[in-house]
CSV table of C-alpha atoms and ligand atoms in Angstrom, one decimal:
chain,number,residue,atom,x,y,z
A,1,UNK,CA,0.2,0.0,0.1
A,2,UNK,CA,1.2,3.4,-0.9
A,3,UNK,CA,1.9,5.1,2.6
A,4,UNK,CA,1.0,8.6,1.9
A,5,UNK,CA,-3.4,8.1,1.7
A,6,UNK,CA,-4.1,10.8,0.4
A,7,UNK,CA,-7.9,11.8,2.6
A,8,UNK,CA,-9.1,15.7,2.4
A,9,UNK,CA,-8.8,18.5,0.9
A,10,UNK,CA,-7.4,20.9,3.6
A,11,UNK,CA,-10.6,23.5,3.1
A,12,UNK,CA,-13.0,20.1,4.3
A,13,UNK,CA,-11.6,20.3,8.1
A,14,UNK,CA,-11.2,24.1,9.7
A,15,UNK,CA,-9.2,24.7,11.8
A,16,UNK,CA,-10.8,24.0,15.4
A,17,UNK,CA,-12.7,21.3,14.5
A,18,UNK,CA,-11.8,17.2,13.0
A,19,UNK,CA,-13.0,14.9,10.9
A,20,UNK,CA,-12.6,10.9,10.1
A,21,UNK,CA,-11.8,9.1,7.8
A,22,UNK,CA,-11.1,5.1,7.2
A,23,UNK,CA,-7.2,4.3,5.7
A,24,UNK,CA,-7.9,0.8,5.3
A,25,UNK,CA,-10.3,-0.4,7.9
A,26,UNK,CA,-8.5,1.8,10.6
A,27,UNK,CA,-10.5,4.5,11.7
A,28,UNK,CA,-8.6,8.0,12.0
A,29,UNK,CA,-9.5,11.3,13.2
A,30,UNK,CA,-7.8,14.3,12.5
A,31,UNK,CA,-7.5,17.4,14.4
A,32,UNK,CA,-6.7,21.6,13.1
A,33,UNK,CA,-5.6,23.5,15.6
A,34,UNK,CA,-4.1,26.5,13.8
A,35,UNK,CA,-4.0,26.0,10.6
A,36,UNK,CA,-1.2,22.7,12.1
A,37,UNK,CA,-3.0,18.5,11.6
A,38,UNK,CA,-2.9,16.0,13.4
A,39,UNK,CA,-4.1,12.5,13.1
A,40,UNK,CA,-4.8,10.5,15.8
A,41,UNK,CA,-6.5,6.4,15.7
A,42,UNK,CA,-10.1,7.3,15.9
A,43,UNK,CA,-11.3,4.8,18.5
A,44,UNK,CA,-10.5,5.7,21.6
A,45,UNK,CA,-8.2,3.8,24.0
A,46,UNK,CA,-10.5,3.0,27.0
A,47,UNK,CA,-14.2,1.9,25.3
A,48,UNK,CA,-15.3,2.6,22.0
A,49,UNK,CA,-15.5,6.2,21.2
A,50,UNK,CA,-15.1,8.1,18.5
A,51,UNK,CA,-12.6,10.3,19.4
A,52,UNK,CA,-13.5,12.9,16.4
A,53,UNK,CA,-16.7,13.8,18.2
A,54,UNK,CA,-15.0,14.6,21.3
A,55,UNK,CA,-14.3,18.5,22.3
A,56,UNK,CA,-11.2,20.0,21.0
A,57,UNK,CA,-9.0,22.2,23.5
A,58,UNK,CA,-6.7,23.8,21.4
A,59,UNK,CA,-4.4,25.4,24.0
A,60,UNK,CA,-3.9,22.1,25.6
A,61,UNK,CA,-3.5,20.6,22.7
A,62,UNK,CA,-5.8,17.5,23.7
A,63,UNK,CA,-8.6,16.0,22.4
A,64,UNK,CA,-11.6,15.2,25.2
A,65,UNK,CA,-13.1,11.8,24.6
A,66,UNK,CA,-16.9,12.2,24.3
A,67,UNK,CA,-17.6,8.8,26.0
A,68,UNK,CA,-15.4,9.2,29.5
A,69,UNK,CA,-14.1,12.4,29.1
A,70,UNK,CA,-10.7,11.2,29.3
A,71,UNK,CA,-7.9,14.1,27.3
A,72,UNK,CA,-5.6,12.6,24.7
A,73,UNK,CA,-2.7,14.5,23.8
A,74,UNK,CA,-2.6,15.2,20.0
A,75,UNK,CA,1.2,15.4,19.6
A,76,UNK,CA,2.3,11.9,21.3
A,77,UNK,CA,-0.8,10.2,22.3
A,78,UNK,CA,-0.8,9.7,25.3
A,79,UNK,CA,-3.8,9.6,27.8
A,80,UNK,CA,-3.4,12.7,30.3
A,81,UNK,CA,-6.1,12.2,32.0
A,82,UNK,CA,-8.1,9.2,33.3
A,83,UNK,CA,-10.0,6.9,32.6
A,84,UNK,CA,-7.9,6.0,29.8
A,85,UNK,CA,-4.2,5.4,31.2
A,86,UNK,CA,-3.4,3.3,27.1
A,87,UNK,CA,-2.2,5.7,24.3
A,88,UNK,CA,-3.6,5.6,21.2
A,89,UNK,CA,-1.6,6.3,17.7
A,90,UNK,CA,-0.7,8.9,15.8
A,91,UNK,CA,-0.5,8.9,12.4
A,92,UNK,CA,1.8,11.5,10.3
A,93,UNK,CA,-0.2,13.7,8.3
A,94,UNK,CA,1.2,15.8,5.9
A,95,UNK,CA,-0.2,19.1,3.3
A,96,UNK,CA,0.6,18.8,0.0
A,97,UNK,CA,1.0,21.4,-2.4
A,98,UNK,CA,-1.9,20.9,-3.6
A,99,UNK,CA,-3.8,21.5,-1.0
A,100,UNK,CA,-4.7,17.7,-0.2
A,101,UNK,CA,-4.3,16.0,3.3
A,102,UNK,CA,-2.2,12.8,3.3
A,103,UNK,CA,-1.7,10.5,6.3
A,104,UNK,CA,0.6,8.0,6.5
A,105,UNK,CA,-0.2,5.4,9.1
A,106,UNK,CA,1.7,4.4,12.4
A,107,UNK,CA,2.5,0.8,14.0
A,108,UNK,CA,1.1,-2.5,13.0
A,109,UNK,CA,-0.5,-1.6,9.6
A,110,UNK,CA,1.9,0.9,7.8
A,111,UNK,CA,2.9,0.3,4.7
B,1,FES,S1,-14.0,5.8,26.0
B,1,FES,FE1,-13.0,7.2,25.8
B,1,FES,S2,-13.0,8.0,27.7
B,1,FES,FE2,-13.4,6.1,27.8
């Protein structure tokens, strides 16, 4: 599989917003913080919740899980508040000159 997968146009996800995409069957959450993009596993490490539906706290670079409120650091994937203790994976994301967001999956799903 080509490692960099096109997922969206930059303008599709305005600052302060999130989107959920699937790459090779893996749900991935994309967040825009002031024009910088971050990509994490969309499924919370605590239970079956979609992080892209949580609250994005831009000044702390965290996403709060919509189900039980754990916060995950957008840059490291670390769970910074309970009840989640396991991190979620961070995926590489880049903005192309063509305005297309592309993601390369991390870990066992990498090409
Ligand atoms: S499902 Fe995310 S904190 Fe419980």
